[in-house]
Amino acid sequence: MKDLSKLFYPGSVAVIGASENVLKWGSIIISNVLDGGFKGEVHPVSTSNETVYGRRASKSLRDIGAPADLLIITTPAATVMGILRDCVATGIRNVVIVSSGFSEAGEEGRRHEREVREFALANGLNVVGPNTMGIANFKEGLHGMFSHVRLKKGGISLMAQSGNVGNQIMYWAEQQSIGMSKFVGSGNEAALMCEDYLDYFHGDDDTSVIIMYLEGVDNGRSFMEAARRTTRDKPVVLLKGGRTRVGTKAAMSHTGALAGRIQIFSAAMEQAGVSMVDSQSEMLTLAAAFDSMPLPKGNRIGVVTLGGGWGVITADECEERGLTLPPLPEDVKARLDTMLPSFWSKGNPVDLVGQPDPNLFRESVEAMISSDAYDAVILLGIINSFKTAMRLYEATMRLGKPVEMNLEDMERTLDDLQNVFLDNIADLMEKYEKPIYPVALVAQADQPVVHAPKSPKKYNAIIFRTPEEAVSCLAKQYRYSRYLRKQGRKP
Amino acid sequence: MKDLSKLFYPGSVAVIGASENVLKWGSIIISNVLDGGFKGEVHPVSTSNETVYGRRASKSLRDIGAPADLLIITTPAATVMGILRDCVATGIRNVVIVSSGFSEAGEEGRRHEREVREFALANGLNVVGPNTMGIANFKEGLHGMFSHVRLKKGGISLMAQSGNVGNQIMYWAEQQSIGMSKFVGSGNEAALMCEDYLDYFHGDDDTSVIIMYLEGVDNGRSFMEAARRTTRDKPVVLLKGGRTRVGTKAAMSHTGALAGRIQIFSAAMEQAGVSMVDSQSEMLTLAAAFDSMPLPKGNRIGVVTLGGGWGVITADECEERGLTLPPLPEDVKARLDTMLPSFWSKGNPVDLVGQPDPNLFRESVEAMISSDAYDAVILLGIINSFKTAMRLYEATMRLGKPVEMNLEDMERTLDDLQNVFLDNIADLMEKYEKPIYPVALVAQADQPVVHAPKSPKKYNAIIFRTPEEAVSCLAKQYRYSRYLRKQGRKP
């Protein structure tokens, strides 16, 4: 297995082709490294600029002095081989080739890329790319890439064969307050292949979930083995681009002969314990769920809802995805009977019939999650229900009936109550080692998807946007949990 | 066909059970009517309150004087029959029964509901509910319902058998700036049935798209006929709750014997030209697309993208949903050749290889949409790409390199350019009568989904959040367009 630790944890970074030409790669990368909180040394290298963003630029790699742990190349393809020879000469071992103009650009590029591959292998260089948008380690503040995102630290590491897809996933993670650990765009994979990154993330202590966007796998067997090794310890979530003949053609990384192989690929991946997803947004939410919640140990689901229609939609989704909704055991029914109005549903889903009482929410959730009859609980419409109440107060205020409390204070109080409730969910997940899936009544546009309790807990609460999203995550987490058990591992 | 016009366009509204008890129905409904901009007369009716929100309350319906066009009942089930008799006596013909405690609440409730049904039929009353959250007409400012949403006016009318589902869809519409026309929660459908609302919306000039959430249909044949009549003129989007045995049980509106009938129901609906969807969010986005864009006349799709990976994902999605990506005709290729760097993809998807130039965006889109080879164009990653550029400028500013322009001015300028570009999309859709589907690079949390050009145009631009969402809408709009053609209608 290749040692990629200095690639992701470099003490120093050099950027060749560094410039201040804002929209060019040579500026985008170095401004991101300098602005992103990286604590190590940063060396701009440029033949044409004396200084770059206030740093003196070296004329060449030799000028830097001690060899940089990581070198990022942004100069044209034709310069790359010469630079790699300088790396060997100066002792640089980890290189990210951002430059394009290789196998994606015709016959000469392909020949050029073979040269890079052979040189890297012969000289033991770790080469990322070419034609990649870069690399990042959010814990280290290392942003050696195109995307100027600033993410919270978390356990999710991403490998993407497309820079665009990687870019979008990271922007979404930022928007939703989903923490990440590392990113690498593998580009054309001249030397380091997707299975190398998978193996590395497998062994990386800062990574708890691995997500991958793949268009093509050159060495299926070797990738499959890496996947099987990894999923015994960490969940792997995979989105495959180029699933169809047309998609494959668009990927341009394969011939038409590969059409139809996606079914075989997906089946092999599922066999290896990999969670396959259909979209980027599903990939991210599932990864956050893996990173934040305990796994369900079985498929018996309890549903608690603030109103009827949602329970129906959720019951449908569960049934369609192989989850069951067992009836309420007598003891749970009795416990809920003491809390709820006489006309409550008396079945699973448990309908709180519109009673907007935070204590009731907490106690009914605990009544369900503590029962041996259920492996997980889905919670519908309670989160953000107070926003609805605020609308009522605002309307009556405008109608000339002042509320006892200042509306801003009231909103803050209700918001605090909700945060306590979400903290409670994290507590209950830890207490019973079972997952709870709260679905917002209406997701607020500016609301983080991941709720981290004020004092850090073993688990975080995830706020799901739709019942479909919650059930889909739950079903895939259950599938992975079952896989682990079959492998003799404890979920 | 029943005349429901006064139900949705009343000149005056009375609310029985009106109060100032903020969290009770009698307050929620009247505060919403009073605060919501309704221009007609509003009459609180209450036996216990002298005034409600500053309005003198009538003691009974007879006290009001002239009969209200619409009466909303919020008092307990036991009072309802007496009130209906008063309606007949005082000439009130349109009634919304919000009160619960009918067929959803056991045998006595069922008996009570039969009584309501028979009385309504015998006396020609239009009765909505019981057990409904109300009715709304956004154009008229009429908010006779639980949800205190304030929506833009648009062509979408919603009928939901679940108040919760209706509530959530309307909040989403508000959040996404999607305009709506009308809402009705049909509740237990004691008298007015889902097909009655469908027929009414069909004939309603302010409605251009109908969306429905149904759990059960009592009279399948009559609903099917109403659907077939309607879809010849207007798209109908339907989400069915209770699709599975468990979901059906949760819906409690049917016996277990109905399990499996959903396949038959769905097939029948598709035959009747109804667009079936799987989730609430899909329902709303598809409705907005129907309301804002021309229908695709065929399934030949052109894709324009700012980078590679997305094109692959989109090509896959298209292929999986029966859409094709024909190769570029020579004339289009020649036209694009004059605009793009030499190393562009020269195929469909057209990859703009990261050139962030608004003129290029517009011209390449027009090159595609104007070609006879394509029925629709999907546009990936261009919308909001300027936000990425802003990050670069911000970083270089922080690194001590001032940009020539104030950053706020720059953001405003780029934002204006994007709005002009979206206006252009609306223009191009009108010019070529073909739909264009822009997918945001990263959807901004606070960004409206519907972009209405500054000077109102025939069409609006919709900003899709993911390629999957755009392709799914496109495929369903194409299916409907094909249905219309088969019916001898012009799409």
CSV table of C-alpha atoms in Angstrom, one decimal, chain B residues 86-410:
chain,number,residue,atom,x,y,z
B,86,ASP,CA,-79.0,27.7,10.0
B,87,CYS,CA,-77.1,28.0,6.7
B,88,VAL,CA,-80.2,26.8,4.8
B,89,ALA,CA,-82.4,29.1,6.8
B,90,THR,CA,-80.2,32.2,6.2
B,91,GLY,CA,-79.3,31.4,2.5
B,92,ILE,CA,-75.6,30.4,3.0
B,93,ARG,CA,-74.6,27.9,0.3
B,94,ASN,CA,-70.8,27.4,0.8
B,95,VAL,CA,-69.4,25.9,3.9
B,96,VAL,CA,-66.0,24.8,5.1
B,97,ILE,CA,-66.1,22.4,8.1
B,98,VAL,CA,-62.7,22.6,9.8
B,99,SER,CA,-64.0,20.7,12.8
B,100,SER,CA,-62.8,17.2,13.4
B,101,GLY,CA,-64.5,14.3,15.2
B,102,PHE,CA,-66.2,12.8,12.2
B,103,SER,CA,-65.4,9.5,10.3
B,104,GLU,CA,-61.8,9.6,11.4
B,105,ALA,CA,-63.0,9.3,15.1
B,106,GLY,CA,-65.0,6.1,15.2
B,107,GLU,CA,-68.5,4.9,14.7
B,108,GLU,CA,-70.4,7.9,16.1
B,109,GLY,CA,-68.3,10.2,14.0
B,110,ARG,CA,-69.1,8.1,10.9
B,111,ARG,CA,-72.8,8.3,11.5
B,112,HIS,CA,-72.5,12.1,12.1
B,113,GLU,CA,-70.6,12.4,8.8
B,114,ARG,CA,-73.3,10.5,6.9
B,115,GLU,CA,-75.8,13.0,8.3
B,116,VAL,CA,-73.7,15.9,7.0
B,117,ARG,CA,-73.4,14.3,3.6
B,118,GLU,CA,-77.1,13.7,3.2
B,119,PHE,CA,-78.1,17.1,4.4
B,120,ALA,CA,-75.6,18.8,2.1
B,121,LEU,CA,-76.9,16.8,-0.9
B,122,ALA,CA,-80.5,17.3,-0.1
B,123,ASN,CA,-80.1,21.1,0.3
B,124,GLY,CA,-77.6,21.8,-2.4
B,125,LEU,CA,-74.9,23.0,0.0
B,126,ASN,CA,-71.2,23.0,-1.1
B,127,VAL,CA,-69.5,21.5,1.9
B,128,VAL,CA,-65.7,21.2,2.2
B,129,GLY,CA,-64.4,18.7,4.8
B,130,PRO,CA,-65.1,18.0,7.6
B,131,ASN,CA,-61.7,17.6,9.2
B,132,THR,CA,-60.0,20.0,6.7
B,133,MET,CA,-57.5,22.7,7.3
B,134,GLY,CA,-59.3,25.0,5.0
B,135,ILE,CA,-59.4,26.8,1.7
B,136,ALA,CA,-57.4,29.6,0.0
B,137,ASN,CA,-57.4,31.8,-3.1
B,138,PHE,CA,-54.1,33.7,-3.2
B,139,LYS,CA,-55.2,36.1,-6.0
B,140,GLU,CA,-58.1,37.2,-3.8
B,141,GLY,CA,-56.0,37.3,-0.6
B,142,LEU,CA,-58.3,34.7,0.8
B,143,HIS,CA,-56.6,32.6,3.5
B,144,GLY,CA,-59.4,30.6,5.1
B,145,MET,CA,-57.0,28.0,6.4
B,146,PHE,CA,-54.5,26.9,9.0
B,147,SER,CA,-51.3,27.8,7.0
B,148,HIS,CA,-50.3,31.4,7.4
B,149,VAL,CA,-48.3,31.4,4.2
B,150,ARG,CA,-48.1,34.4,1.9
B,151,LEU,CA,-47.6,33.2,-1.6
B,152,LYS,CA,-46.9,34.9,-4.9
B,153,LYS,CA,-49.8,34.6,-7.3
B,154,GLY,CA,-49.3,31.9,-9.9
B,155,GLY,CA,-51.2,29.3,-11.9
B,156,ILE,CA,-50.8,26.3,-9.6
B,157,SER,CA,-53.9,25.0,-7.7
B,158,LEU,CA,-53.5,22.4,-5.0
B,159,MET,CA,-56.0,19.9,-3.6
B,160,ALA,CA,-54.8,17.7,-0.7
B,161,GLN,CA,-56.5,15.1,1.3
B,162,SER,CA,-54.0,15.8,4.1
B,163,GLY,CA,-53.7,19.2,5.7
B,164,ASN,CA,-50.1,18.5,6.7
B,165,VAL,CA,-49.0,17.7,3.2
B,166,GLY,CA,-50.8,20.7,1.9
B,167,ASN,CA,-49.2,22.9,4.6
B,168,GLN,CA,-45.7,21.7,3.7
B,169,ILE,CA,-46.2,22.1,0.0
B,170,MET,CA,-47.4,25.7,0.5
B,171,TYR,CA,-44.5,26.6,2.8
B,172,TRP,CA,-42.1,25.2,0.3
B,173,ALA,CA,-43.7,27.2,-2.5
B,174,GLU,CA,-43.3,30.3,-0.3
B,175,GLN,CA,-39.7,29.5,0.3
B,176,GLN,CA,-38.9,29.0,-3.3
B,177,SER,CA,-41.0,31.9,-4.7
B,178,ILE,CA,-43.3,29.6,-6.6
B,179,GLY,CA,-46.6,31.3,-7.2
B,180,MET,CA,-49.9,29.5,-6.6
B,181,SER,CA,-53.5,30.1,-7.4
B,182,LYS,CA,-55.7,28.1,-5.0
B,183,PHE,CA,-55.7,25.5,-2.2
B,184,VAL,CA,-58.3,23.3,-0.8
B,185,GLY,CA,-57.9,20.6,1.8
B,186,SER,CA,-60.7,18.2,1.0
B,187,GLY,CA,-60.6,16.5,4.5
B,188,ASN,CA,-63.0,13.6,4.9
B,189,GLU,CA,-64.9,14.5,1.7
B,190,ALA,CA,-68.3,14.0,3.2
B,191,ALA,CA,-70.0,15.9,0.4
B,192,LEU,CA,-67.5,17.5,-2.1
B,193,MET,CA,-65.2,14.9,-3.5
B,194,CYS,CA,-61.7,15.1,-5.1
B,195,GLU,CA,-63.2,14.9,-8.6
B,196,ASP,CA,-65.4,17.9,-7.9
B,197,TYR,CA,-62.4,20.1,-7.1
B,198,LEU,CA,-60.6,18.6,-10.1
B,199,ASP,CA,-63.5,19.6,-12.4
B,200,TYR,CA,-63.7,23.1,-10.8
B,201,PHE,CA,-59.9,23.7,-11.3
B,202,HIS,CA,-60.3,22.5,-14.8
B,203,GLY,CA,-62.8,25.2,-15.6
B,204,ASP,CA,-61.0,27.9,-13.5
B,205,ASP,CA,-59.3,30.5,-15.7
B,206,ASP,CA,-56.8,31.4,-12.9
B,207,THR,CA,-55.6,27.8,-12.7
B,208,SER,CA,-53.0,26.5,-15.3
B,209,VAL,CA,-51.6,23.4,-13.4
B,210,ILE,CA,-53.4,21.2,-10.9
B,211,ILE,CA,-51.5,19.3,-8.2
B,212,MET,CA,-53.2,16.7,-5.9
B,213,TYR,CA,-52.2,14.7,-2.9
B,214,LEU,CA,-54.6,11.7,-2.6
B,215,GLU,CA,-54.8,8.9,-0.1
B,216,GLY,CA,-58.0,7.3,-1.3
B,217,VAL,CA,-60.5,7.8,-4.1
B,218,ASP,CA,-64.1,6.6,-3.3
B,219,ASN,CA,-65.4,6.7,-6.8
B,220,GLY,CA,-62.6,5.6,-9.1
B,221,ARG,CA,-64.5,5.8,-12.3
B,222,SER,CA,-65.8,9.2,-11.8
B,223,PHE,CA,-62.4,10.5,-10.7
B,224,MET,CA,-60.8,8.9,-13.8
B,225,GLU,CA,-63.3,10.6,-16.1
B,226,ALA,CA,-62.7,14.0,-14.5
B,227,ALA,CA,-58.9,13.4,-14.8
B,228,ARG,CA,-59.2,12.5,-18.5
B,229,ARG,CA,-61.4,15.5,-19.2
B,230,THR,CA,-58.9,17.8,-17.4
B,231,THR,CA,-55.6,16.6,-18.8
B,232,ARG,CA,-56.8,17.4,-22.3
B,233,ASP,CA,-56.5,21.1,-21.3
B,234,LYS,CA,-54.3,21.3,-18.2
B,235,PRO,CA,-51.5,19.2,-16.7
B,236,VAL,CA,-52.5,17.3,-13.5
B,237,VAL,CA,-49.7,16.2,-11.2
B,238,LEU,CA,-50.6,13.6,-8.6
B,239,LEU,CA,-48.9,12.1,-5.5
B,240,LYS,CA,-50.6,9.1,-4.1
B,241,GLY,CA,-50.2,8.4,-0.4
B,242,GLY,CA,-51.1,4.9,0.8
B,243,ARG,CA,-49.2,3.2,-2.1
B,244,THR,CA,-48.4,0.1,-0.1
B,245,ARG,CA,-50.2,-2.2,2.3
B,246,VAL,CA,-48.5,-0.5,5.3
B,247,GLY,CA,-49.1,3.0,3.9
B,248,THR,CA,-52.7,2.1,3.2
B,249,LYS,CA,-53.1,0.9,6.7
B,250,ALA,CA,-51.6,4.1,7.9
B,251,ALA,CA,-54.1,6.0,5.8
B,252,MET,CA,-56.9,4.1,7.5
B,253,SER,CA,-59.2,4.9,4.7
B,254,HIS,CA,-59.2,1.4,3.2
B,255,THR,CA,-59.0,-2.2,4.2
B,256,GLY,CA,-56.0,-4.4,3.7
B,257,ALA,CA,-57.7,-5.8,0.6
B,258,LEU,CA,-56.7,-2.8,-1.4
B,259,ALA,CA,-53.0,-3.8,-1.2
B,260,GLY,CA,-51.4,-3.9,-4.7
B,261,ARG,CA,-54.1,-1.8,-6.3
B,262,ILE,CA,-51.8,1.1,-6.5
B,263,GLN,CA,-50.2,-0.4,-9.7
B,264,ILE,CA,-53.6,-0.5,-11.3
B,265,PHE,CA,-54.4,3.0,-10.0
B,266,SER,CA,-51.1,4.5,-11.3
B,267,ALA,CA,-51.4,2.8,-14.7
B,268,ALA,CA,-55.0,4.1,-15.0
B,269,MET,CA,-53.8,7.6,-14.1
B,270,GLU,CA,-50.9,7.6,-16.5
B,271,GLN,CA,-53.4,6.4,-19.2
B,272,ALA,CA,-55.6,9.4,-18.3
B,273,GLY,CA,-52.6,11.7,-18.9
B,274,VAL,CA,-51.9,12.4,-15.2
B,275,SER,CA,-48.3,12.9,-14.2
B,276,MET,CA,-47.6,10.7,-11.2
B,277,VAL,CA,-44.8,11.8,-8.9
B,278,ASP,CA,-43.0,10.1,-5.9
B,279,SER,CA,-42.5,12.9,-3.5
B,280,GLN,CA,-43.9,16.3,-2.5
B,281,SER,CA,-40.8,18.2,-3.6
B,282,GLU,CA,-41.0,16.6,-7.0
B,283,MET,CA,-44.7,17.5,-7.2
B,284,LEU,CA,-44.0,21.2,-6.6
B,285,THR,CA,-41.0,21.6,-8.9
B,286,LEU,CA,-42.8,19.8,-11.7
B,287,ALA,CA,-45.8,22.0,-11.2
B,288,ALA,CA,-43.6,25.1,-11.4
B,289,ALA,CA,-42.1,23.8,-14.6
B,290,PHE,CA,-45.5,23.2,-16.2
B,291,ASP,CA,-46.6,26.7,-15.1
B,292,SER,CA,-43.4,28.5,-16.3
B,293,MET,CA,-42.1,26.8,-19.4
B,294,PRO,CA,-43.2,25.6,-22.9
B,295,LEU,CA,-43.6,21.8,-23.2
B,296,PRO,CA,-40.9,19.9,-25.0
B,297,LYS,CA,-42.2,18.6,-28.4
B,298,GLY,CA,-39.8,15.7,-28.6
B,299,ASN,CA,-37.2,13.8,-26.5
B,300,ARG,CA,-34.0,15.1,-28.2
B,301,ILE,CA,-32.0,16.9,-25.6
B,302,GLY,CA,-29.0,19.2,-26.0
B,303,VAL,CA,-26.7,19.7,-23.0
B,304,VAL,CA,-24.5,22.7,-22.4
B,305,THR,CA,-22.2,22.4,-19.4
B,306,LEU,CA,-19.4,24.4,-17.7
B,307,GLY,CA,-17.5,21.2,-16.9
B,308,GLY,CA,-17.3,17.5,-17.6
B,309,GLY,CA,-18.6,15.4,-14.7
B,310,TRP,CA,-22.1,16.9,-14.7
B,311,GLY,CA,-22.5,16.2,-18.4
B,312,VAL,CA,-22.0,12.5,-17.6
B,313,ILE,CA,-24.5,12.4,-14.8
B,314,THR,CA,-27.0,14.2,-16.9
B,315,ALA,CA,-26.5,12.0,-19.9
B,316,ASP,CA,-27.1,9.0,-17.7
B,317,GLU,CA,-30.2,10.4,-16.3
B,318,CYS,CA,-31.6,11.3,-19.7
B,319,GLU,CA,-30.9,7.8,-21.1
B,320,GLU,CA,-32.5,6.2,-18.0
B,321,ARG,CA,-35.7,8.2,-18.6
B,322,GLY,CA,-36.1,7.7,-22.3
B,323,LEU,CA,-34.6,10.9,-23.5
B,324,THR,CA,-31.9,11.0,-26.2
B,325,LEU,CA,-28.8,13.1,-26.7
B,326,PRO,CA,-28.4,13.4,-30.5
B,327,PRO,CA,-24.9,14.3,-31.8
B,328,LEU,CA,-24.2,17.9,-32.8
B,329,PRO,CA,-25.3,18.7,-36.3
B,330,GLU,CA,-22.5,20.2,-38.5
B,331,ASP,CA,-23.9,23.7,-38.5
B,332,VAL,CA,-24.2,23.9,-34.7
B,333,LYS,CA,-20.7,22.5,-34.4
B,334,ALA,CA,-19.4,25.1,-36.8
B,335,ARG,CA,-21.1,27.8,-34.9
B,336,LEU,CA,-19.7,26.7,-31.6
B,337,ASP,CA,-16.3,26.3,-33.2
B,338,THR,CA,-16.1,30.0,-33.7
B,339,MET,CA,-16.8,30.7,-30.1
B,340,LEU,CA,-15.0,28.1,-28.0
B,341,PRO,CA,-11.3,27.3,-27.4
B,342,SER,CA,-9.9,24.7,-29.8
B,343,PHE,CA,-9.9,21.9,-27.2
B,344,TRP,CA,-13.7,22.0,-26.7
B,345,SER,CA,-15.6,18.6,-26.6
B,346,LYS,CA,-17.1,18.9,-30.1
B,347,GLY,CA,-20.0,16.7,-29.0
B,348,ASN,CA,-23.2,16.8,-27.1
B,349,PRO,CA,-22.9,17.5,-24.1
B,350,VAL,CA,-21.2,20.8,-25.2
B,351,ASP,CA,-18.5,21.5,-22.6
B,352,LEU,CA,-17.7,25.2,-22.2
B,353,VAL,CA,-14.5,24.1,-20.5
B,354,GLY,CA,-14.8,26.5,-17.7
B,355,GLN,CA,-15.0,29.7,-19.8
B,356,PRO,CA,-17.1,32.0,-17.4
B,357,ASP,CA,-18.2,34.4,-20.1
B,358,PRO,CA,-21.9,35.4,-20.1
B,359,ASN,CA,-22.0,36.2,-23.8
B,360,LEU,CA,-20.6,32.8,-24.6
B,361,PHE,CA,-23.3,31.2,-22.3
B,362,ARG,CA,-26.1,32.9,-24.2
B,363,GLU,CA,-24.7,32.3,-27.6
B,364,SER,CA,-24.0,28.6,-27.1
B,365,VAL,CA,-27.4,28.1,-25.6
B,366,GLU,CA,-29.0,29.8,-28.6
B,367,ALA,CA,-26.9,27.8,-31.0
B,368,MET,CA,-28.4,24.6,-29.4
B,369,ILE,CA,-32.0,25.6,-28.8
B,370,SER,CA,-32.4,27.1,-32.3
B,371,SER,CA,-31.3,23.9,-34.0
B,372,ASP,CA,-33.9,21.5,-35.4
B,373,ALA,CA,-31.9,18.7,-33.9
B,374,TYR,CA,-33.0,19.5,-30.3
B,375,ASP,CA,-36.4,19.8,-28.5
B,376,ALA,CA,-35.0,21.1,-25.2
B,377,VAL,CA,-31.7,22.2,-23.7
B,378,ILE,CA,-30.3,21.5,-20.3
B,379,LEU,CA,-27.8,24.0,-19.0
B,380,LEU,CA,-25.4,22.9,-16.3
B,381,GLY,CA,-23.4,24.9,-13.8
B,382,ILE,CA,-23.6,28.3,-15.4
B,383,ILE,CA,-26.2,29.7,-13.0
B,384,ASN,CA,-24.4,30.9,-9.8
B,385,SER,CA,-21.0,30.2,-11.2
B,386,PHE,CA,-20.2,33.8,-10.5
B,387,LYS,CA,-20.5,33.1,-6.8
B,388,THR,CA,-17.4,30.9,-7.2
B,389,ALA,CA,-15.5,33.8,-8.8
B,390,MET,CA,-16.5,36.1,-5.9
B,391,ARG,CA,-14.8,33.7,-3.6
B,392,LEU,CA,-11.6,34.1,-5.6
B,393,TYR,CA,-11.8,37.9,-5.4
B,394,GLU,CA,-12.5,37.8,-1.7
B,395,ALA,CA,-9.5,35.6,-1.0
B,396,THR,CA,-7.2,37.8,-3.0
B,397,MET,CA,-8.5,40.9,-1.2
B,398,ARG,CA,-7.8,39.3,2.2
B,399,LEU,CA,-4.3,38.5,0.8
B,400,GLY,CA,-3.7,42.2,0.4
B,401,LYS,CA,-4.3,42.5,-3.3
B,402,PRO,CA,-7.2,45.0,-3.8
B,403,VAL,CA,-9.4,44.4,-6.7
B,404,GLU,CA,-10.1,47.5,-8.9
B,405,MET,CA,-13.8,47.3,-8.0
B,406,ASN,CA,-15.6,47.4,-4.6
B,407,LEU,CA,-16.5,43.7,-4.0
B,408,GLU,CA,-20.1,44.6,-3.2
B,409,ASP,CA,-20.5,46.5,-6.5
B,410,MET,CA,-18.8,43.6,-8.3
